């Protein structure tokens, strides 16, 4: 599981959030989850 906080700028947190979501999606696709 991940941990998040409100430290950093809004833009940075949005980029990190998107990268995290992309990573999860990629992992699920690699495992054959559609």
Coordinates of C-alpha atoms in Angstrom, one line a residue:
X1 CA 0.0 0.0 0.0
X2 CA 1.1 3.5 -0.6
X3 CA 1.1 6.6 1.6
X4 CA 0.2 10.1 0.6
X5 CA 0.3 13.5 2.3
X6 CA -0.3 17.1 1.3
X7 CA 3.4 18.0 1.3
X8 CA 4.5 19.7 -2.0
X9 CA 2.8 21.7 -4.6
X10 CA -0.6 20.8 -6.0
X11 CA 1.0 20.2 -9.5
X12 CA 3.6 17.9 -8.1
X13 CA 1.1 15.9 -6.1
X14 CA -1.1 15.6 -9.2
X15 CA 1.8 14.3 -11.3
X16 CA 2.7 11.8 -8.6
X17 CA -0.9 10.6 -8.4
X18 CA -1.0 10.1 -12.1
X19 CA 2.3 8.2 -12.2
X20 CA 1.0 6.0 -9.4
X21 CA -2.3 5.3 -11.2
X22 CA -0.4 4.6 -14.5
X23 CA 1.9 2.2 -12.7
X24 CA -1.0 0.3 -11.1
X25 CA -2.8 0.1 -14.5
X26 CA 0.4 -1.2 -16.2
X27 CA 0.9 -3.8 -13.6
X28 CA -2.7 -5.0 -13.9
X29 CA -2.4 -5.2 -17.7
X30 CA 0.8 -7.1 -17.5
X31 CA -0.9 -9.6 -15.2
X32 CA -3.7 -10.1 -17.7
X33 CA -6.4 -8.1 -15.8
X34 CA -8.6 -6.4 -18.3

